[in-house]
Coordinates of C-alpha atoms and ligand atoms in Angstrom, one line a residue:
M1 CA -25.5 -15.8 -2.5
T2 CA -24.1 -12.6 -3.9
T3 CA -25.4 -11.3 -7.2
N4 CA -22.1 -11.7 -9.0
S5 CA -21.5 -15.2 -7.8
I6 CA -21.4 -18.3 -10.1
A7 CA -24.4 -19.7 -8.1
A8 CA -26.4 -16.5 -8.9
F9 CA -25.4 -16.7 -12.6
H10 CA -26.4 -20.4 -12.7
K11 CA -29.7 -19.6 -11.1
A12 CA -30.4 -17.0 -13.8
I13 CA -29.3 -19.5 -16.5
Q14 CA -31.7 -22.1 -15.1
A15 CA -34.6 -19.5 -15.0
N16 CA -33.7 -18.6 -18.6
E17 CA -33.1 -15.0 -17.5
T18 CA -29.8 -15.0 -19.3
S19 CA -27.8 -17.2 -21.6
C20 CA -24.1 -18.0 -22.1
T21 CA -24.1 -15.8 -25.2
E22 CA -25.6 -12.8 -23.4
S23 CA -23.3 -13.1 -20.4
T24 CA -20.2 -13.6 -22.6
M25 CA -21.2 -10.6 -24.8
S26 CA -21.6 -8.4 -21.7
F27 CA -18.2 -9.3 -20.4
I28 CA -16.6 -8.6 -23.8
Q29 CA -18.3 -5.1 -23.8
K30 CA -17.1 -4.4 -20.3
I31 CA -13.6 -5.4 -21.2
E32 CA -13.7 -3.0 -24.1
A33 CA -15.1 -0.2 -21.9
K34 CA -12.3 -0.8 -19.3
K35 CA -9.6 -1.3 -21.8
H36 CA -7.4 1.4 -20.2
L37 CA -7.0 -0.8 -17.1
N38 CA -4.8 -3.0 -19.3
A39 CA -5.9 -6.2 -17.6
Y40 CA -6.4 -8.3 -20.8
I41 CA -3.5 -8.7 -23.2
E42 CA -5.8 -10.5 -25.7
V43 CA -9.6 -11.3 -25.7
F44 CA -10.6 -14.4 -27.6
E45 CA -13.8 -12.7 -28.7
K46 CA -14.8 -14.9 -31.6
E47 CA -13.9 -18.2 -30.0
A48 CA -15.6 -17.3 -26.7
L49 CA -18.8 -16.4 -28.4
E50 CA -18.8 -19.5 -30.5
R51 CA -18.3 -21.6 -27.4
A52 CA -21.1 -19.7 -25.6
S53 CA -23.5 -20.5 -28.4
F54 CA -22.4 -24.1 -28.4
L55 CA -23.1 -24.2 -24.6
D56 CA -26.5 -22.6 -25.1
N57 CA -27.3 -25.3 -27.5
K58 CA -26.2 -27.9 -25.1
K59 CA -28.7 -26.6 -22.6
R60 CA -31.5 -26.3 -25.2
N61 CA -30.9 -30.0 -26.0
K62 CA -31.2 -30.9 -22.3
E63 CA -27.7 -32.4 -22.2
K64 CA -25.9 -32.7 -18.9
L65 CA -24.2 -29.4 -18.0
G66 CA -20.8 -29.1 -16.3
K67 CA -20.3 -27.3 -13.0
L68 CA -18.7 -24.3 -14.6
F69 CA -21.3 -24.1 -17.3
G70 CA -20.9 -20.8 -19.1
V71 CA -18.5 -19.4 -16.5
A72 CA -16.3 -16.8 -18.1
I73 CA -12.7 -17.2 -17.1
G74 CA -9.6 -15.0 -17.7
V75 CA -6.3 -16.7 -17.7
K76 CA -2.9 -15.3 -16.7
D77 CA -0.5 -15.1 -19.6
N78 CA 1.8 -17.8 -18.3
I79 CA -0.7 -20.7 -18.7
C80 CA -0.8 -22.5 -22.0
I81 CA -4.0 -22.5 -24.1
K82 CA -3.8 -24.6 -27.3
D83 CA -3.4 -22.6 -30.5
H84 CA -3.2 -19.3 -28.6
K85 CA -0.3 -17.0 -28.1
L86 CA 1.6 -17.2 -24.8
S87 CA 4.2 -14.7 -23.6
A88 CA 4.5 -14.5 -19.8
S89 CA 4.2 -10.8 -20.6
S90 CA 7.8 -10.9 -22.0
N91 CA 9.3 -9.7 -25.3
M92 CA 11.2 -13.0 -25.1
L93 CA 8.1 -14.9 -26.0
K94 CA 6.2 -12.4 -28.2
G95 CA 4.7 -14.3 -31.1
F96 CA 5.0 -17.7 -29.4
E97 CA 2.0 -20.0 -29.8
S98 CA 1.2 -22.9 -27.6
I99 CA 0.6 -26.3 -29.2
Y100 CA -1.2 -27.8 -26.2
S101 CA -3.3 -26.7 -23.2
A102 CA -2.3 -26.8 -19.6
T103 CA -4.1 -29.4 -17.5
V104 CA -6.0 -26.7 -15.7
I105 CA -7.4 -25.4 -19.0
E106 CA -8.5 -28.9 -20.1
R107 CA -10.2 -29.4 -16.8
L108 CA -12.1 -26.1 -16.9
L109 CA -13.2 -26.8 -20.4
A110 CA -14.4 -30.3 -19.5
E111 CA -16.8 -28.5 -17.0
D112 CA -18.1 -26.2 -19.7
A113 CA -16.2 -23.1 -18.8
I114 CA -15.5 -20.3 -21.4
I115 CA -12.0 -19.0 -21.7
L116 CA -12.2 -15.2 -22.3
G117 CA -8.6 -14.3 -22.9
R118 CA -5.1 -13.8 -21.7
L119 CA -4.4 -11.6 -18.7
N120 CA -1.5 -9.2 -18.2
C121 CA 1.2 -10.0 -15.5
D122 CA 4.7 -9.1 -14.4
E123 CA 7.3 -10.5 -16.8
F124 CA 7.7 -14.2 -16.2
A125 CA 5.6 -13.7 -13.0
M126 CA 8.4 -11.8 -11.3
G127 CA 7.2 -8.8 -9.4
S128 CA 4.8 -7.4 -6.8
S129 CA 3.3 -4.5 -8.8
N130 CA 2.6 -5.6 -12.4
E131 CA 5.0 -2.8 -13.5
T132 CA 7.5 -5.2 -15.3
S133 CA 5.1 -6.4 -18.0
A134 CA 6.3 -5.9 -21.6
Y135 CA 2.6 -4.8 -22.3
G136 CA 2.7 -2.0 -19.7
K137 CA 1.3 -1.7 -16.2
V138 CA -2.1 -2.8 -15.1
L139 CA -4.2 -0.2 -13.2
N140 CA -5.9 -0.9 -9.9
A141 CA -9.6 -0.1 -10.6
I142 CA -10.1 1.3 -7.1
D143 CA -7.4 3.9 -7.6
E144 CA -5.9 4.1 -11.0
N145 CA -2.7 5.7 -9.7
R146 CA -2.0 2.6 -7.7
T147 CA -0.6 -0.8 -8.6
P148 CA -2.9 -3.8 -8.5
G149 CA -0.1 -5.8 -7.0
G150 CA 1.7 -8.6 -8.8
S151 CA 2.6 -10.6 -10.4
S152 CA -0.9 -11.7 -11.3
G153 CA -2.2 -8.1 -11.4
G154 CA -4.3 -8.6 -14.6
S155 CA -6.0 -11.6 -13.0
A156 CA -6.9 -9.6 -9.9
V157 CA -8.2 -6.6 -11.8
A158 CA -10.2 -8.8 -14.2
V159 CA -12.2 -10.0 -11.2
Q160 CA -12.2 -6.7 -9.4
A161 CA -13.6 -4.7 -12.4
G162 CA -16.1 -7.4 -13.4
L163 CA -14.3 -8.4 -16.5
C164 CA -14.9 -12.2 -16.0
H165 CA -16.6 -14.4 -13.4
V166 CA -13.3 -15.8 -12.1
S167 CA -9.7 -15.9 -13.2
L168 CA -6.5 -18.0 -12.9
G169 CA -3.2 -16.7 -11.6
S170 CA 0.0 -18.3 -10.4
D171 CA 1.6 -17.9 -7.0
T172 CA 5.3 -18.5 -6.4
G173 CA 5.7 -16.2 -3.5
G174 CA 2.4 -14.4 -3.2
S175 CA 1.4 -13.5 -6.7
I176 CA -2.2 -14.5 -6.2
R177 CA -2.7 -13.4 -2.6
Q178 CA -1.0 -10.1 -2.7
P179 CA -2.8 -8.7 -5.8
A180 CA -6.0 -10.1 -4.4
S181 CA -5.4 -8.1 -1.2
Y182 CA -4.6 -4.9 -3.1
C183 CA -7.7 -5.3 -5.3
G184 CA -10.3 -6.4 -2.8
V185 CA -11.0 -9.9 -4.2
V186 CA -10.5 -13.5 -3.0
G187 CA -7.2 -15.2 -4.0
L188 CA -6.2 -18.7 -3.2
K189 CA -2.9 -20.5 -3.4
P190 CA -3.4 -24.2 -3.2
T191 CA -1.1 -26.8 -1.5
Y192 CA 2.0 -27.4 -3.5
G193 CA 1.1 -30.2 -5.8
S194 CA -2.7 -29.9 -5.5
V195 CA -2.9 -28.3 -8.9
S196 CA -0.9 -29.6 -11.9
R197 CA 1.8 -27.3 -13.2
Y198 CA 1.7 -29.0 -16.6
G199 CA 1.4 -26.1 -19.1
L200 CA 2.4 -23.4 -16.6
I201 CA 5.6 -21.4 -17.6
A202 CA 8.1 -22.3 -14.9
F203 CA 9.4 -19.6 -12.7
A204 CA 10.5 -21.5 -9.5
S205 CA 9.3 -25.0 -9.9
S206 CA 9.3 -26.0 -6.2
F207 CA 7.2 -23.0 -5.4
D208 CA 4.8 -22.4 -8.3
Q209 CA 1.1 -23.1 -8.0
I210 CA -1.8 -22.1 -10.2
G211 CA -4.9 -20.9 -8.3
P212 CA -8.1 -18.9 -8.6
F213 CA -9.2 -15.3 -8.1
A214 CA -12.9 -14.9 -7.3
N215 CA -15.5 -12.6 -6.0
N216 CA -16.2 -15.0 -3.1
V217 CA -15.0 -18.1 -1.4
A218 CA -17.6 -20.4 -2.9
D219 CA -16.5 -19.5 -6.4
A220 CA -12.9 -20.0 -5.6
A221 CA -13.7 -23.4 -4.1
L222 CA -15.6 -24.4 -7.3
V223 CA -12.7 -23.5 -9.5
L224 CA -10.2 -25.2 -7.3
E225 CA -12.1 -28.5 -7.1
T226 CA -12.3 -28.5 -10.9
I227 CA -8.6 -27.9 -11.5
A228 CA -7.1 -29.9 -8.5
G229 CA -6.0 -33.5 -8.3
K230 CA -3.6 -36.0 -9.6
D231 CA -2.2 -35.5 -13.0
K232 CA 0.1 -37.9 -14.8
N233 CA 1.8 -35.0 -16.6
D234 CA 3.1 -33.4 -13.4
A235 CA 5.3 -35.7 -11.3
T236 CA 4.9 -33.4 -8.3
S237 CA 1.1 -33.5 -8.3
I238 CA -0.8 -35.0 -5.4
Q239 CA -1.8 -38.7 -5.7
N240 CA -5.5 -38.3 -5.0
E241 CA -8.3 -37.1 -7.2
V242 CA -10.2 -34.1 -5.9
D243 CA -14.0 -34.4 -6.4
S244 CA -15.9 -31.6 -4.7
F245 CA -15.5 -29.6 -1.5
S246 CA -18.3 -29.4 1.0
L247 CA -18.0 -26.2 2.9
K248 CA -19.4 -26.3 6.4
P249 CA -19.3 -24.1 9.5
L250 CA -16.4 -24.8 11.8
K251 CA -16.6 -23.9 15.5
K252 CA -13.9 -23.2 18.1
Q253 CA -10.8 -23.2 15.8
K254 CA -7.4 -22.6 17.2
I255 CA -5.6 -19.9 15.3
A256 CA -1.9 -18.9 15.6
Y257 CA -0.3 -15.7 14.6
F258 CA 3.3 -14.6 14.7
K259 CA 4.0 -12.0 17.3
Q260 CA 6.9 -10.6 15.3
A261 CA 4.7 -10.2 12.2
I262 CA 2.3 -7.9 14.0
E263 CA 4.4 -6.1 16.6
N264 CA 6.5 -4.6 13.8
D265 CA 7.1 -1.0 12.8
S266 CA 7.0 -1.6 9.1
I267 CA 3.3 -2.7 9.1
H268 CA 0.9 0.0 8.0
K269 CA -1.2 1.4 10.9
E270 CA -4.6 0.6 9.3
V271 CA -3.4 -2.9 8.3
K272 CA -2.4 -3.6 11.9
A273 CA -5.7 -2.2 13.3
S274 CA -7.6 -4.4 10.8
F275 CA -5.7 -7.4 12.1
E276 CA -6.5 -6.5 15.7
N277 CA -10.1 -6.1 14.8
L278 CA -10.3 -9.5 13.2
K279 CA -8.5 -11.1 16.2
T280 CA -11.2 -9.6 18.5
R281 CA -14.0 -10.8 16.2
L282 CA -12.6 -14.3 16.0
E283 CA -12.3 -14.5 19.8
A284 CA -15.8 -13.2 20.2
E285 CA -17.0 -15.9 17.9
G286 CA -15.5 -18.6 20.2
N287 CA -12.2 -19.3 18.6
I288 CA -8.8 -19.2 20.3
V289 CA -6.3 -16.8 18.8
E290 CA -2.8 -17.0 20.2
A291 CA 0.4 -15.1 19.6
I292 CA 3.3 -17.4 18.8
D293 CA 7.0 -16.6 19.0
F294 CA 8.4 -16.9 15.5
P295 CA 12.0 -15.8 15.4
Y296 CA 12.4 -16.7 11.7
L297 CA 10.5 -13.8 10.1
D298 CA 13.6 -12.0 9.0
Y299 CA 14.8 -15.1 7.1
L300 CA 11.7 -15.6 5.0
I301 CA 12.4 -13.0 2.3
P302 CA 16.1 -13.9 1.9
T303 CA 15.4 -17.6 1.8
Y304 CA 12.7 -17.2 -0.8
Y305 CA 14.7 -14.9 -3.0
V306 CA 17.8 -17.1 -2.9
L307 CA 15.9 -20.3 -3.8
S308 CA 13.4 -18.8 -6.2
T309 CA 16.0 -16.9 -8.2
A310 CA 18.2 -20.0 -8.3
E311 CA 15.4 -22.0 -9.8
A312 CA 14.5 -19.2 -12.1
S313 CA 18.0 -18.9 -13.5
S314 CA 17.9 -22.6 -14.3
N315 CA 14.4 -22.6 -15.7
L316 CA 14.9 -19.5 -17.9
S317 CA 18.1 -20.9 -19.4
R318 CA 15.8 -22.5 -22.1
Y319 CA 15.2 -19.1 -23.6
D320 CA 18.3 -19.0 -25.6
G321 CA 17.3 -17.6 -29.0
V322 CA 17.6 -21.1 -30.5
H323 CA 14.8 -23.3 -29.3
Y324 CA 11.9 -20.8 -29.5
G325 CA 11.0 -17.3 -28.7
Y326 CA 12.9 -14.1 -29.5
R327 CA 16.1 -14.4 -31.6
S328 CA 18.1 -11.2 -32.0
P329 CA 18.4 -10.0 -35.6
N330 CA 21.7 -8.3 -34.5
A331 CA 23.6 -11.4 -33.8
K332 CA 26.7 -11.9 -36.0
N333 CA 27.9 -15.3 -34.7
M334 CA 26.7 -18.3 -32.7
E335 CA 27.7 -16.8 -29.3
E336 CA 25.9 -13.5 -30.1
V337 CA 22.7 -15.5 -30.8
Y338 CA 22.7 -16.4 -27.2
T339 CA 23.9 -13.3 -25.6
K340 CA 22.1 -10.8 -27.7
S341 CA 18.8 -12.7 -27.8
R342 CA 18.8 -13.0 -24.0
S343 CA 20.0 -9.4 -23.4
E344 CA 17.4 -7.9 -25.7
G345 CA 14.6 -10.3 -25.0
F346 CA 14.5 -10.2 -21.2
G347 CA 13.5 -7.1 -19.2
K348 CA 15.5 -5.6 -16.3
E349 CA 13.8 -7.4 -13.4
V350 CA 14.1 -10.8 -15.0
K351 CA 17.8 -10.1 -15.7
N352 CA 18.3 -9.1 -12.0
R353 CA 16.8 -12.5 -11.0
I354 CA 18.9 -14.5 -13.4
M355 CA 22.1 -12.8 -12.2
L356 CA 21.2 -13.3 -8.6
G357 CA 20.2 -17.0 -9.2
T358 CA 23.3 -17.7 -11.1
F359 CA 25.4 -16.1 -8.4
V360 CA 23.9 -18.2 -5.5
L361 CA 24.4 -21.4 -7.6
S362 CA 28.0 -20.6 -8.6
A363 CA 30.7 -23.0 -7.4
G364 CA 32.2 -20.6 -4.9
Y365 CA 28.9 -19.6 -3.2
Y366 CA 26.6 -22.6 -3.6
D367 CA 27.1 -23.8 0.0
A368 CA 27.0 -20.3 1.5
Y369 CA 23.7 -19.4 -0.2
Y370 CA 21.8 -22.1 -1.9
T371 CA 22.6 -25.0 0.5
K372 CA 22.0 -22.7 3.5
A373 CA 18.7 -21.5 2.1
Q374 CA 17.6 -25.1 1.6
Q375 CA 18.5 -25.8 5.2
V376 CA 16.4 -22.8 6.4
R377 CA 13.5 -24.1 4.3
R378 CA 13.7 -27.4 6.0
I379 CA 13.8 -25.8 9.5
L380 CA 10.7 -23.7 8.5
K381 CA 8.8 -26.7 7.3
N382 CA 9.5 -28.6 10.6
K383 CA 8.6 -25.6 12.7
I384 CA 5.3 -25.1 10.8
N385 CA 4.5 -28.8 11.0
D386 CA 4.9 -28.7 14.7
L387 CA 2.7 -25.7 14.9
Y388 CA -0.2 -27.6 13.2
S389 CA -0.2 -30.2 16.0
N390 CA -1.6 -27.4 18.2
F391 CA -3.3 -25.1 15.8
D392 CA -5.8 -25.2 12.9
F393 CA -4.7 -22.1 11.1
I394 CA -2.1 -19.4 10.9
L395 CA -3.5 -15.8 10.5
S396 CA -1.7 -12.7 9.2
P397 CA -2.4 -9.7 7.0
T398 CA -1.8 -10.7 3.4
A399 CA 0.6 -7.8 2.8
P400 CA 2.1 -5.1 5.2
N401 CA 0.6 -2.3 3.1
P402 CA -2.4 -1.5 1.0
A403 CA -1.8 -0.9 -2.7
F404 CA 1.1 1.5 -3.3
K405 CA 1.4 4.1 -6.0
F406 CA 3.1 3.4 -9.3
G407 CA 6.8 4.1 -9.2
E408 CA 6.9 4.1 -5.4
K409 CA 8.9 1.0 -5.0
S410 CA 10.3 0.3 -8.5
E411 CA 13.7 1.8 -7.8
D412 CA 14.1 -0.1 -4.6
P413 CA 13.9 -3.9 -5.1
V414 CA 14.2 -4.6 -1.4
A415 CA 11.2 -2.4 -0.5
M416 CA 9.3 -4.2 -3.3
Y417 CA 10.4 -7.7 -2.1
L418 CA 9.3 -6.9 1.5
E419 CA 5.7 -6.7 0.3
D420 CA 5.9 -10.5 0.1
I421 CA 6.9 -10.9 3.8
Y422 CA 3.6 -12.6 4.8
T423 CA 3.0 -14.5 1.7
V424 CA 6.3 -16.3 0.9
L425 CA 6.0 -18.7 3.9
A426 CA 3.1 -20.6 2.4
N427 CA 5.3 -21.2 -0.7
L428 CA 8.4 -22.1 1.2
V429 CA 6.5 -24.8 3.2
G430 CA 4.0 -25.7 0.5
N431 CA 0.8 -24.9 2.6
P432 CA -2.4 -23.7 1.1
A433 CA -3.3 -20.0 1.9
I434 CA -6.1 -17.7 1.0
S435 CA -6.4 -13.9 1.0
L436 CA -9.8 -12.5 2.0
P437 CA -10.9 -8.9 1.3
L438 CA -12.2 -8.2 4.8
Y439 CA -11.2 -4.6 5.4
K440 CA -10.6 -1.2 3.9
T441 CA -8.5 1.8 4.8
K442 CA -10.3 5.2 5.5
E443 CA -9.4 6.1 1.9
G444 CA -11.2 3.0 0.7
L445 CA -8.3 0.9 -0.3
P446 CA -8.8 -2.9 0.3
I447 CA -6.9 -4.7 3.0
G448 CA -6.7 -8.5 2.7
M449 CA -6.3 -11.0 5.6
Q450 CA -4.5 -14.3 5.0
L451 CA -5.4 -17.7 6.5
M452 CA -3.0 -20.5 6.0
A453 CA -3.6 -24.2 6.8
N454 CA -1.8 -27.5 6.8
D455 CA -1.0 -29.3 3.5
Q456 CA -4.1 -30.5 1.6
E457 CA -6.5 -29.0 4.1
E458 CA -8.2 -26.9 1.5
E459 CA -11.7 -28.0 2.4
K460 CA -11.1 -26.9 6.0
L461 CA -9.4 -23.6 4.9
L462 CA -12.2 -22.8 2.5
S463 CA -14.9 -23.6 5.1
F464 CA -13.4 -21.3 7.7
A465 CA -12.7 -18.6 5.1
Q466 CA -16.4 -18.7 4.0
Q467 CA -17.4 -18.1 7.6
L468 CA -15.1 -15.0 7.8
E469 CA -16.5 -13.6 4.6
M470 CA -20.0 -13.4 6.1
Ligands
LIG501 N1 6.4 -11.0 -5.7 C1 7.1 -12.2 -5.7 C2 8.3 -12.2 -6.6 O1 8.4 -11.3 -7.2 C3 6.1 -13.3 -6.0 C4 6.0 -13.7 -7.4 C5 5.1 -14.8 -7.7 O2 4.4 -15.3 -6.8 N2 5.0 -15.2 -8.9 O3 9.0 -13.2 -6.7

């Protein structure tokens, strides 16, 4: 049990060494002291303290306490919280207020959690560096000249810098795992459908999943078991309820890795060395680690960017200056309401994606791009399914590089997109995957390792992840 774990906090609460009010107060002070990191867009100071005092009373009255009692949670600014602003870090939605809460928020609150505030992210969750937010970039607390990764950069930094116990992010192509890797925290993308998307601003609906950032695997497991399970408001959610995970040691696991992913010139030397080190360790601990030929690596990024931008162009068509959100004051007629509101409201990266998505869906190119990418997605799913008949997990680094400097990749979208090379597969096939902060470069930058498992094998994945964390 680490000192900053939820278990340690609950132990201190039980021993009356701290209270929800004291803990919440100390987070709020820390957020203020680290304001320059720009992780929070808004802190719900008054509401969080009122809730903390309500929870302290609950304990005083000896009522039954929820499993996230007093746990302070930061929430990515693309998840609805009733009566609070919600913007996906975009000017398009500045001023918008949500009239309901996402299912995940309802479930956290039902277990006595405290929502601390909204966390900065790339605009509409598109990006790998948190540089595209309308609220400005988020700084990586380990080296403030470097990006925290994206798109859930604020969620990663909030945990990294001790500005909450745990946070929520969303992962469409790696936006939980890649920033977790850059910031040295645990980040988990659940199986597609495990966690309800009701109340999550849609980016690419067949990829999006909400998941936790945490200081350790046990905390991530606790959050996931709280938010996961069937939800009548999301037709793609799994059919079963999720009660609680029991994490237990697993011996002699069979682990695959892709030869092409490691024997590759574009992977950072120290990331590669860390991977080799982990492989040796896993073998020494009695597991089997095998290189698999995977000739599809080069297709992952193109397939992901064709399909995710297609879905994004469709999802983002609702921001039209009429229904809600930004409406251009410069529009002189009906048509200009649409064109000017969208041109002025969206940032550059979002416009890139809408253009790309509209192109791959257009009549003349639909079959060549969209249909083709769907076919590749099916081949990948079949190939990965076959693999699980022989293996328990797929292992890789989370990202090919440690955190890069601001501006380093912003002029080169392809270089930026390539940071997702190891993460997009889990979204393309729907598998759960976790990034673990297992290594550091000589300079002290975190290096995450990613474990991926078959659909709905979260308990097994978390069990093994916890062993690796030791
Ligand atoms: N970096 C990826 C992208 O820009 C992933 C985004 C995400 O997972 N939300 O699309």
